[in-house]
PDB file of N, CA and C in Angstrom:
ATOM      1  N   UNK A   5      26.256 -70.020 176.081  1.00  0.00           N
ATOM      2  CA  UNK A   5      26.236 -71.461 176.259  1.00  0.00           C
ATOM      3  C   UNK A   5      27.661 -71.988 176.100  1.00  0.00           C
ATOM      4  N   UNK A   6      28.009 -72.253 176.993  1.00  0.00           N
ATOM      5  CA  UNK A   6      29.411 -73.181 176.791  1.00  0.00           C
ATOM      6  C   UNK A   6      29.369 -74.327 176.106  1.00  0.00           C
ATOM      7  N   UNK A   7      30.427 -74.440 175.324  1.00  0.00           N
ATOM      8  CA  UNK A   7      30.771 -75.437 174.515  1.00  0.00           C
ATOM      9  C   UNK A   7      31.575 -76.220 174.441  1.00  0.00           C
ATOM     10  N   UNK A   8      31.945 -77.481 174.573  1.00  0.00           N
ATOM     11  CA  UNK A   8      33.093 -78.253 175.009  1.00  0.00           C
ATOM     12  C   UNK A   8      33.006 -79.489 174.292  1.00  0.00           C
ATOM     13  N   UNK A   9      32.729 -79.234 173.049  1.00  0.00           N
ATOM     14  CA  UNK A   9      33.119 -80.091 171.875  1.00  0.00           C
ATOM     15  C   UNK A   9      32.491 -81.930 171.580  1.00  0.00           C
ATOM     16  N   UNK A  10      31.468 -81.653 172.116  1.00  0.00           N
ATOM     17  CA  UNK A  10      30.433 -83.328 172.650  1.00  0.00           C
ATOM     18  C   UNK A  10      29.859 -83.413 171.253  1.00  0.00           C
ATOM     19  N   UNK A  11      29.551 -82.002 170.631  1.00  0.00           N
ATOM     20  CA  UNK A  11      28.705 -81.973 169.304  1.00  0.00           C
ATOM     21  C   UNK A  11      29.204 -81.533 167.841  1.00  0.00           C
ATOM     22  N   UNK A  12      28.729 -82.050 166.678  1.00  0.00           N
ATOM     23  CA  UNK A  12      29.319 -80.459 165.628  1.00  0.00           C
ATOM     24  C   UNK A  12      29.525 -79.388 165.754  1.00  0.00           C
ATOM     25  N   UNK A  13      30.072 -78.592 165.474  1.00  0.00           N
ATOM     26  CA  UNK A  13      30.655 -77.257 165.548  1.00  0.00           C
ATOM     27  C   UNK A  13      30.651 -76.370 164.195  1.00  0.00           C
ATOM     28  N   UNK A  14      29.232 -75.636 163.916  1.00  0.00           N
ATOM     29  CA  UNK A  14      29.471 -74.978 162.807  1.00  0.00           C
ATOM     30  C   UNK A  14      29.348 -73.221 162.447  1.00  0.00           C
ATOM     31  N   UNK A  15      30.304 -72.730 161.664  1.00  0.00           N
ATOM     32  CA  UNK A  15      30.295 -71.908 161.627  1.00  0.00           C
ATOM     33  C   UNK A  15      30.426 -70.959 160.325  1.00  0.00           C
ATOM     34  N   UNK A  16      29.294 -69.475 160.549  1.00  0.00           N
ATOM     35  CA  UNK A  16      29.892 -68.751 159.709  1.00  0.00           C
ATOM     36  C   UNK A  16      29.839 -67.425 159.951  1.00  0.00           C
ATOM     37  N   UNK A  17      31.160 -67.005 158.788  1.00  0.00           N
ATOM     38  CA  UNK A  17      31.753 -65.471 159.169  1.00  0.00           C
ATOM     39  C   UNK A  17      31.259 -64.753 158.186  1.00  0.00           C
ATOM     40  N   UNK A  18      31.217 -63.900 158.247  1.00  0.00           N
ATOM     41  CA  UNK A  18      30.682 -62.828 157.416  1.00  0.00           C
ATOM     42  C   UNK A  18      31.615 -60.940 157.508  1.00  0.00           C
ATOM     43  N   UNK A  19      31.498 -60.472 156.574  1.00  0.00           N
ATOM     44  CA  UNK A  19      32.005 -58.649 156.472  1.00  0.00           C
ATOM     45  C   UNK A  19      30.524 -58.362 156.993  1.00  0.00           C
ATOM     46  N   UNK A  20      30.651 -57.485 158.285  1.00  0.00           N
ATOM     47  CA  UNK A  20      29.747 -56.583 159.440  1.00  0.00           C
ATOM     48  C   UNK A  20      28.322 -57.292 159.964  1.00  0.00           C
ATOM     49  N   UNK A  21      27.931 -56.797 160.768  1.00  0.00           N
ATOM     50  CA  UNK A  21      27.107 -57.421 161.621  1.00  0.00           C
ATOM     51  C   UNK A  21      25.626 -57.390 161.352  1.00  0.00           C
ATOM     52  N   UNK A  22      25.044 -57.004 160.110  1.00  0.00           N
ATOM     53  CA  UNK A  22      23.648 -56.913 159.556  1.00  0.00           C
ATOM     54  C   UNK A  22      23.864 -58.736 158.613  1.00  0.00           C
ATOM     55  N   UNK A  23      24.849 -58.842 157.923  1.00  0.00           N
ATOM     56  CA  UNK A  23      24.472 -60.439 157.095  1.00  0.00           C
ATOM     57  C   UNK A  23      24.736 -61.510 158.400  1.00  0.00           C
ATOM     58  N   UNK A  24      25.921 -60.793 159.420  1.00  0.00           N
ATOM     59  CA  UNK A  24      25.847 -62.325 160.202  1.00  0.00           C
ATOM     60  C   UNK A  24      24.486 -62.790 161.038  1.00  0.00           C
ATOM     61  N   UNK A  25      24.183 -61.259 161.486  1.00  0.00           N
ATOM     62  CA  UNK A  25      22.572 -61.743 162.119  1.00  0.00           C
ATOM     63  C   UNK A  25      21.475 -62.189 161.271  1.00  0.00           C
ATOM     64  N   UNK A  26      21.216 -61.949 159.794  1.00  0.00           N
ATOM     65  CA  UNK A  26      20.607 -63.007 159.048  1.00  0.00           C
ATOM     66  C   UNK A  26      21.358 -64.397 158.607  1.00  0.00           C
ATOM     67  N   UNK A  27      22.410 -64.343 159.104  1.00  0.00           N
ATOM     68  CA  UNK A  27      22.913 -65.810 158.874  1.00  0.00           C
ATOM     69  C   UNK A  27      22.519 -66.625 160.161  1.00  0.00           C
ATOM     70  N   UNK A  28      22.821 -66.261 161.176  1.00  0.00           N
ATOM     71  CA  UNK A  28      22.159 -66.523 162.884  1.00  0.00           C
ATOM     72  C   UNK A  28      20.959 -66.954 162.596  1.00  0.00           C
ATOM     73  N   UNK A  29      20.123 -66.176 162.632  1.00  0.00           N
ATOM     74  CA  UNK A  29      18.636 -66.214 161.946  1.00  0.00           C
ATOM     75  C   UNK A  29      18.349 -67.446 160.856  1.00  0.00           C
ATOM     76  N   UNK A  30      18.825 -67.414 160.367  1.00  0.00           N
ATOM     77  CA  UNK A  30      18.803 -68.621 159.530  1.00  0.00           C
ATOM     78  C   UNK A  30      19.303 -69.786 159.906  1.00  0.00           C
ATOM     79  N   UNK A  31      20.066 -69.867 160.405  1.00  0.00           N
ATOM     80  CA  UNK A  31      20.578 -71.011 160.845  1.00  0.00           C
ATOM     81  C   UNK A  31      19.889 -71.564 162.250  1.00  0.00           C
ATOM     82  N   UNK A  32      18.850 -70.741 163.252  1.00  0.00           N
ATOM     83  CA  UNK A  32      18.666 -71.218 164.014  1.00  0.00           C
ATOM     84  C   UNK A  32      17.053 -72.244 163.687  1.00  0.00           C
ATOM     85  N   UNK A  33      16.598 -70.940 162.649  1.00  0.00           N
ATOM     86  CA  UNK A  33      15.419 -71.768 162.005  1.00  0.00           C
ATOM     87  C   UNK A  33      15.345 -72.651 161.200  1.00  0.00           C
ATOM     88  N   UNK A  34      16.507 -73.209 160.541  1.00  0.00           N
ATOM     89  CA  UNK A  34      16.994 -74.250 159.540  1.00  0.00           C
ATOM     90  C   UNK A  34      16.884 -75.368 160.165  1.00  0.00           C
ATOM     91  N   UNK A  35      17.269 -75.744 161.191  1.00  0.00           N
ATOM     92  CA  UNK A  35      17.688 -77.318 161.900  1.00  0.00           C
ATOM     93  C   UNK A  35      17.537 -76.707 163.341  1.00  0.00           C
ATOM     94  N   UNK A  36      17.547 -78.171 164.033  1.00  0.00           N
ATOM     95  CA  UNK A  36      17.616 -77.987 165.772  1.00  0.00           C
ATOM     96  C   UNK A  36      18.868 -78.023 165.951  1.00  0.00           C
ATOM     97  N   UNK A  37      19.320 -77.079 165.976  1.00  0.00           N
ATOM     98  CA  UNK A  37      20.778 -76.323 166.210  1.00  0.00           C
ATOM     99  C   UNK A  37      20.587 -75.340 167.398  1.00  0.00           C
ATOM    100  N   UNK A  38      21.737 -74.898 168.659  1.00  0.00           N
ATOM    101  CA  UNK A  38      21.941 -74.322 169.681  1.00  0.00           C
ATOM    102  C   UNK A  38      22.962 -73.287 169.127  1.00  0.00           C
ATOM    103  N   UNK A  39      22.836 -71.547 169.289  1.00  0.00           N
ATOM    104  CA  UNK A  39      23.532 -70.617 169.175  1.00  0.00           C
ATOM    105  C   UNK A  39      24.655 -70.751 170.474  1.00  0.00           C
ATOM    106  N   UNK A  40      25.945 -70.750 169.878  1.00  0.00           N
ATOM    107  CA  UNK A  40      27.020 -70.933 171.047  1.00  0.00           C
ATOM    108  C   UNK A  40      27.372 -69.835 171.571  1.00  0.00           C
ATOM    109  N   UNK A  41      28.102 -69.253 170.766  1.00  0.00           N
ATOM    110  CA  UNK A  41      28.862 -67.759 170.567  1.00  0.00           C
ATOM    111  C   UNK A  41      28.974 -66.793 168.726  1.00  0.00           C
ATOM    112  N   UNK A  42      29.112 -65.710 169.132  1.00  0.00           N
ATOM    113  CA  UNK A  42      29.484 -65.181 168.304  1.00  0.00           C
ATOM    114  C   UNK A  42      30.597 -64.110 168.026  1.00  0.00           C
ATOM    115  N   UNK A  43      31.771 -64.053 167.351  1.00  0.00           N
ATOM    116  CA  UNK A  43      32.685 -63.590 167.851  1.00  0.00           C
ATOM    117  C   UNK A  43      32.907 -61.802 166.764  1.00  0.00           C
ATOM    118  N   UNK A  44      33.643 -61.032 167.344  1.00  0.00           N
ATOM    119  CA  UNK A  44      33.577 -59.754 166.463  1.00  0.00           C
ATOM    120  C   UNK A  44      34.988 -59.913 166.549  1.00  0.00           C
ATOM    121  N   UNK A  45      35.216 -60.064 165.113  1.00  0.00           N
ATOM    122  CA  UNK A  45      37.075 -60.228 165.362  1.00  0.00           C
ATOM    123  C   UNK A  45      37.621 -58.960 164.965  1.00  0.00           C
ATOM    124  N   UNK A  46      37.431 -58.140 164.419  1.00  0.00           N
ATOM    125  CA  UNK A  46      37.865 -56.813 163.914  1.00  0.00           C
ATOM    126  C   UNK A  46      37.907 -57.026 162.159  1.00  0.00           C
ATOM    127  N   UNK A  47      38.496 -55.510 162.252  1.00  0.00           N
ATOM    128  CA  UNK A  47      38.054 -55.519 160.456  1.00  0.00           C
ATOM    129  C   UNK A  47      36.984 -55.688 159.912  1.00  0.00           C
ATOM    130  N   UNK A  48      35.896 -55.825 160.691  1.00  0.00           N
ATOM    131  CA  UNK A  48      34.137 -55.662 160.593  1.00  0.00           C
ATOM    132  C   UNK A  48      33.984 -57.624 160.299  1.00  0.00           C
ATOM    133  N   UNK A  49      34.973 -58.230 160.771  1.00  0.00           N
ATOM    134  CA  UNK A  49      34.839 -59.707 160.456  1.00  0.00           C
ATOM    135  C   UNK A  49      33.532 -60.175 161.678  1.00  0.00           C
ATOM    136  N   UNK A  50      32.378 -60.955 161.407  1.00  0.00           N
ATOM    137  CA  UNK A  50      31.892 -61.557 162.833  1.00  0.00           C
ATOM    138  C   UNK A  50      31.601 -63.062 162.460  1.00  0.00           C
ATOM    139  N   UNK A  51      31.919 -63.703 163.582  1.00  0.00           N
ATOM    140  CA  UNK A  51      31.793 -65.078 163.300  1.00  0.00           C
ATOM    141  C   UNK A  51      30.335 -65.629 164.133  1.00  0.00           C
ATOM    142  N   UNK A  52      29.753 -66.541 163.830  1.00  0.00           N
ATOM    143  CA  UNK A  52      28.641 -67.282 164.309  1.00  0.00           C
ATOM    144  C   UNK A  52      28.818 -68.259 164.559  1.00  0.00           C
ATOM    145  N   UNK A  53      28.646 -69.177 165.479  1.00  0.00           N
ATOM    146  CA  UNK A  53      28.940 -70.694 166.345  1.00  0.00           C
ATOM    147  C   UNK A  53      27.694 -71.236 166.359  1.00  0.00           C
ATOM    148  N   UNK A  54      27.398 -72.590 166.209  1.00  0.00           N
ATOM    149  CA  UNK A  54      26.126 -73.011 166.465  1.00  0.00           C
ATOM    150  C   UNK A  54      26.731 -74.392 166.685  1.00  0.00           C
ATOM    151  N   UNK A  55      25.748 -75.355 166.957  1.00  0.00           N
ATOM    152  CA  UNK A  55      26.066 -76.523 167.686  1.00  0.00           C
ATOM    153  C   UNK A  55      25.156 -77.147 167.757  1.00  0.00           C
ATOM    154  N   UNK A  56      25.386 -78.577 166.973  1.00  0.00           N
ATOM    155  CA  UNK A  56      24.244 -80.254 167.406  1.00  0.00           C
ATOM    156  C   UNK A  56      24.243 -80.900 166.629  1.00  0.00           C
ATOM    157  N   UNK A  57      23.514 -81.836 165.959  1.00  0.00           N
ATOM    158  CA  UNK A  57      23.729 -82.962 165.819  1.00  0.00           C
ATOM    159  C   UNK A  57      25.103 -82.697 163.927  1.00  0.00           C
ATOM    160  N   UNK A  58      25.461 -83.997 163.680  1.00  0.00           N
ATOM    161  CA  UNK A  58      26.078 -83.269 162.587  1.00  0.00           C
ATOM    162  C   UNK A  58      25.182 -83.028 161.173  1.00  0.00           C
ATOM    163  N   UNK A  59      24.165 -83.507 160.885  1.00  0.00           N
ATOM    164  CA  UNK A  59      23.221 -83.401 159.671  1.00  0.00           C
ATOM    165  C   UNK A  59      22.490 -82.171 160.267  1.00  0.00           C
ATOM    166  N   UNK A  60      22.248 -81.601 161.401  1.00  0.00           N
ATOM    167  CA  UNK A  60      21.773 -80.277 161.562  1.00  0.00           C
ATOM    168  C   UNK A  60      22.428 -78.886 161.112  1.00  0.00           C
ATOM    169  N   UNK A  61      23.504 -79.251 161.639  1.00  0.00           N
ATOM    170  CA  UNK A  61      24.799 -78.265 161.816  1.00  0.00           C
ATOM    171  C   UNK A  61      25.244 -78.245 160.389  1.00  0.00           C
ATOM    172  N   UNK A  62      25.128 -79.033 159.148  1.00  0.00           N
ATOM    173  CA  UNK A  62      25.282 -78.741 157.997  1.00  0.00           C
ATOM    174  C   UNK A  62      24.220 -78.333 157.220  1.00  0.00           C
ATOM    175  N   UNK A  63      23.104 -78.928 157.760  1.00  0.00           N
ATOM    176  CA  UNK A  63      22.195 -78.348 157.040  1.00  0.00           C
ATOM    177  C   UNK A  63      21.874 -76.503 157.766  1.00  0.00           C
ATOM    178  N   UNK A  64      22.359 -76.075 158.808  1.00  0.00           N
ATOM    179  CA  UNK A  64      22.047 -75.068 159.189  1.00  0.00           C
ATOM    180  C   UNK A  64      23.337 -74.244 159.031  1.00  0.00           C
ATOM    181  N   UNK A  65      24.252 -74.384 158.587  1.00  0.00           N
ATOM    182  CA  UNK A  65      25.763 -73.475 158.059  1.00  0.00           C
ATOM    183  C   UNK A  65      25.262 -73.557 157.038  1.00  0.00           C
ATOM    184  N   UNK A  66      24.644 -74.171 155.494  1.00  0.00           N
ATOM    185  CA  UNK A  66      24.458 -74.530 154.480  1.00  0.00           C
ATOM    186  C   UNK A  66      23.252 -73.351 153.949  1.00  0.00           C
ATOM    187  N   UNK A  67      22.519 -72.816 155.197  1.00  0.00           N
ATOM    188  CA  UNK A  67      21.514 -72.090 155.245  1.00  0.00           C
ATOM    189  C   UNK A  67      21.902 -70.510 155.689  1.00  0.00           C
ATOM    190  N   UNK A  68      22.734 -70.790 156.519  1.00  0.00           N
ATOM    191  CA  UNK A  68      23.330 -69.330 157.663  1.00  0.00           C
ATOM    192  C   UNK A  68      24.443 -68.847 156.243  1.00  0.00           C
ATOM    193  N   UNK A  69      24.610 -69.408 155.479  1.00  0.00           N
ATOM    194  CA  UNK A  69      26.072 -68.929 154.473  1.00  0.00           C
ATOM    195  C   UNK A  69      24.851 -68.549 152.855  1.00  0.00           C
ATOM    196  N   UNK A  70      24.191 -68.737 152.527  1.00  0.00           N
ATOM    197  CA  UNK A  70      23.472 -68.802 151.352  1.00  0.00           C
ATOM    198  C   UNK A  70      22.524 -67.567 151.889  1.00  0.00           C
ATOM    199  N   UNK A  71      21.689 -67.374 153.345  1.00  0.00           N
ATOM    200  CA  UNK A  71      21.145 -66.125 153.721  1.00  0.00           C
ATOM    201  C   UNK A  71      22.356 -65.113 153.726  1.00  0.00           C
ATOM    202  N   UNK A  72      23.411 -65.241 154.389  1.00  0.00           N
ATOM    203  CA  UNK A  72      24.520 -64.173 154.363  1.00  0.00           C
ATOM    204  C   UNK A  72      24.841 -63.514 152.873  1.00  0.00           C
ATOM    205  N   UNK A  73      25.078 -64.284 152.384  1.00  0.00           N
ATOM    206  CA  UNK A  73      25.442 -63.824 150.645  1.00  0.00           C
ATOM    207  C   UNK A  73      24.385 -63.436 150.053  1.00  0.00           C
ATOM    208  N   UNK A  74      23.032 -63.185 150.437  1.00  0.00           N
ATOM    209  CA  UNK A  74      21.900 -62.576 149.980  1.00  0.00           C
ATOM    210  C   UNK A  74      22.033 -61.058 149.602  1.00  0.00           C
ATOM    211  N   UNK A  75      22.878 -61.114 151.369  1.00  0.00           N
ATOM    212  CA  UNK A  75      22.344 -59.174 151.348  1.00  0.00           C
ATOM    213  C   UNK A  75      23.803 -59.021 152.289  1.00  0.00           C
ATOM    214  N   UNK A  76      25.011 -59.314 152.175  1.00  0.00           N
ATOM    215  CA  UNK A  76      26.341 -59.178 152.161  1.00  0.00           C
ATOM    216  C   UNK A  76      27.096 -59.804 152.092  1.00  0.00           C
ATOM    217  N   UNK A  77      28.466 -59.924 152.543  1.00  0.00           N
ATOM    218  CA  UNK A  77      29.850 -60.710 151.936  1.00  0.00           C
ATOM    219  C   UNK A  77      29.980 -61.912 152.823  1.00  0.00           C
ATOM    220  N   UNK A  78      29.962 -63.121 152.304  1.00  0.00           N
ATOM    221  CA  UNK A  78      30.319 -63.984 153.323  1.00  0.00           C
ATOM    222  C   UNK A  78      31.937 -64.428 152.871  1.00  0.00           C
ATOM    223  N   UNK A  79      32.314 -64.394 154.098  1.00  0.00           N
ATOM    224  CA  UNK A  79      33.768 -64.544 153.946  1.00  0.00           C
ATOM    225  C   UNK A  79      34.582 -66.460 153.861  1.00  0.00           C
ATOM    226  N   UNK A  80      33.179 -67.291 155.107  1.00  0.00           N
ATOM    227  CA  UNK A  80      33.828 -68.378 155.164  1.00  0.00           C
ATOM    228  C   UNK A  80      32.521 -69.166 155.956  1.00  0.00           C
ATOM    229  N   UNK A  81      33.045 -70.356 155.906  1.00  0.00           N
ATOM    230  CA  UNK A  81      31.464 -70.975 156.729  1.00  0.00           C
ATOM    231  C   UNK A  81      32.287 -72.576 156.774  1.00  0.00           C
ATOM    232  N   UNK A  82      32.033 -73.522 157.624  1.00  0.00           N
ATOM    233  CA  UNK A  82      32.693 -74.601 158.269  1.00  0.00           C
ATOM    234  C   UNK A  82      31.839 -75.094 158.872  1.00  0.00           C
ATOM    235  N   UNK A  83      31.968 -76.483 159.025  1.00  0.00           N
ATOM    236  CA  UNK A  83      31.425 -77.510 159.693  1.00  0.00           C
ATOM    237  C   UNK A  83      32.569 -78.451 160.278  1.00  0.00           C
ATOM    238  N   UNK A  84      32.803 -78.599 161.824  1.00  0.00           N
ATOM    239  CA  UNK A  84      33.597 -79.724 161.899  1.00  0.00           C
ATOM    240  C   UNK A  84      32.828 -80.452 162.956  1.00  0.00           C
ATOM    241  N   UNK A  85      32.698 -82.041 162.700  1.00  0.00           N
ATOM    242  CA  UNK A  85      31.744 -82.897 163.380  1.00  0.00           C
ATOM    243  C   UNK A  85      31.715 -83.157 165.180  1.00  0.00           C
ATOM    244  N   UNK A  86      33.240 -83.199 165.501  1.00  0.00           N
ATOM    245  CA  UNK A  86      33.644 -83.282 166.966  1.00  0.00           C
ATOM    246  C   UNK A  86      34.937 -82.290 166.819  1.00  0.00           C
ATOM    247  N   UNK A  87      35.572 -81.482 167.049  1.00  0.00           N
ATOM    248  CA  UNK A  87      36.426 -80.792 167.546  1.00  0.00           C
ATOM    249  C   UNK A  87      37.010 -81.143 168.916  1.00  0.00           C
ATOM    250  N   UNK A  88      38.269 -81.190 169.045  1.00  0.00           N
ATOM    251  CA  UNK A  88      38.667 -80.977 170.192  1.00  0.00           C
ATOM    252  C   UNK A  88      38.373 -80.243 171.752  1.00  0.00           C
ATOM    253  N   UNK A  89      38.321 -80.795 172.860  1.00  0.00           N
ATOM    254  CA  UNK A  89      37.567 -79.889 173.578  1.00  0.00           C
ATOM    255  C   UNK A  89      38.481 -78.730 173.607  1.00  0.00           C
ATOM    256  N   UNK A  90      39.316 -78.655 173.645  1.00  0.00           N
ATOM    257  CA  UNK A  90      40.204 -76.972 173.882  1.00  0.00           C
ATOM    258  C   UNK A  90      39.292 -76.544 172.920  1.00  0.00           C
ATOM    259  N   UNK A  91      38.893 -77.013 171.501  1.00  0.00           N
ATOM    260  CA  UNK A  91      38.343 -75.559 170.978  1.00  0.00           C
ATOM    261  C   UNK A  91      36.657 -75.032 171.453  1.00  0.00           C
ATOM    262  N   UNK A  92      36.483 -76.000 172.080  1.00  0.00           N
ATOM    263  CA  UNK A  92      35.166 -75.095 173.182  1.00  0.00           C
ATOM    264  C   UNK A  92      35.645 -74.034 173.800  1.00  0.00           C
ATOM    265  N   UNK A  93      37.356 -74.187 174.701  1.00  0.00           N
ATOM    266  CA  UNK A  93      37.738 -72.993 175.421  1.00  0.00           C
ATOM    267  C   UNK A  93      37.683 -71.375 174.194  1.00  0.00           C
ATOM    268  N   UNK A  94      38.094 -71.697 173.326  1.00  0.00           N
ATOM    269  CA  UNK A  94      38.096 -70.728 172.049  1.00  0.00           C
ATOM    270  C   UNK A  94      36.402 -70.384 171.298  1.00  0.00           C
ATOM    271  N   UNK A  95      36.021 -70.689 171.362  1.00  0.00           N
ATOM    272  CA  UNK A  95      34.730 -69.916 170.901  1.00  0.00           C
ATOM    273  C   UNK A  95      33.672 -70.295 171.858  1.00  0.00           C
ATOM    274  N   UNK A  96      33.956 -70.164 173.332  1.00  0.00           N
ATOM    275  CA  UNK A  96      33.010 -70.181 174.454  1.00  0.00           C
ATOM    276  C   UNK A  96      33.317 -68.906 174.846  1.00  0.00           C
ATOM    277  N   UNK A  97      34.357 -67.518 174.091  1.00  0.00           N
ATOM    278  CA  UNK A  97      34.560 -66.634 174.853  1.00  0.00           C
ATOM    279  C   UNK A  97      33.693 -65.464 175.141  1.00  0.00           C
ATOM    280  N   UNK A  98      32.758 -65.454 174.069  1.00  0.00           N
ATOM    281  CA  UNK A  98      31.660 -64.998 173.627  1.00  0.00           C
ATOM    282  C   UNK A  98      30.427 -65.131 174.074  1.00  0.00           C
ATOM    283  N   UNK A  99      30.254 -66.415 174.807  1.00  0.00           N
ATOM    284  CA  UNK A  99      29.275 -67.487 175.011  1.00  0.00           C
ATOM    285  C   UNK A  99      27.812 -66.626 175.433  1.00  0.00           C
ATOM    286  N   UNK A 100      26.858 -67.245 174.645  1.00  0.00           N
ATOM    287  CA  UNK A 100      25.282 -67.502 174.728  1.00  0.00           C
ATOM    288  C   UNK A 100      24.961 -67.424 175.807  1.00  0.00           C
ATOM    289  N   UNK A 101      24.539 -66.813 176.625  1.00  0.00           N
ATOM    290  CA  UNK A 101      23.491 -67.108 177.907  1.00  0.00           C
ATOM    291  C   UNK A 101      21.649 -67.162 177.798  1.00  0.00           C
ATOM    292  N   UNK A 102      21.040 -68.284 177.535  1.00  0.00           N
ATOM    293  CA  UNK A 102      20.006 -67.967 177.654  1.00  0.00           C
ATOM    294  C   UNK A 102      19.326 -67.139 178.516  1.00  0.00           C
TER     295      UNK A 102
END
């Protein structure tokens, strides 16, 4: 799903790819939130993108970061309300296709 910055923008990273997909997981069932991208940056870092309204998008990073630290390392987790559209070009690289 491309993203071009109309909505919140929230995210979280996690150490390897078993806590970020229960953070995903969590966060999609937390709030009406849209999965954007997800990025594998190296060093076993992966990031999660989600996107919509801004009381969703915090309440669903708030959820995706508290499941992550259950059952591995969360490294970082963010909410920013409107972002710039360039940073849609930056974490659309990944992008969601339903």
């Amino acid at each position: 799903m491309r993203y071009r910055g109309e909505e919140a923008l929230g995210l979280v990273e996690t150490i390897g790819l078993v806590p970020a997909l229960k953070a995903a997981d969590e966060m999609l069932k937390a709030a009406n939130v849209e999965l954007i991208s997800y990025e594998n940056i190296g060093s076993t870092l992966v990031t999660v993108m989600i996107k919509g309204d801004i009381a969703a998008v915090e309440a669903s990073v708030a959820a995706g970061a508290k499941a992550a630290e259950t059952i591995g390392k969360l490294t970082a987790h963010n909410v920013m309300p409107r972002p710039i559209s360039y940073v849609g070009d930056i974490v659309s690289v990944h992008d969601i296709d339903r």
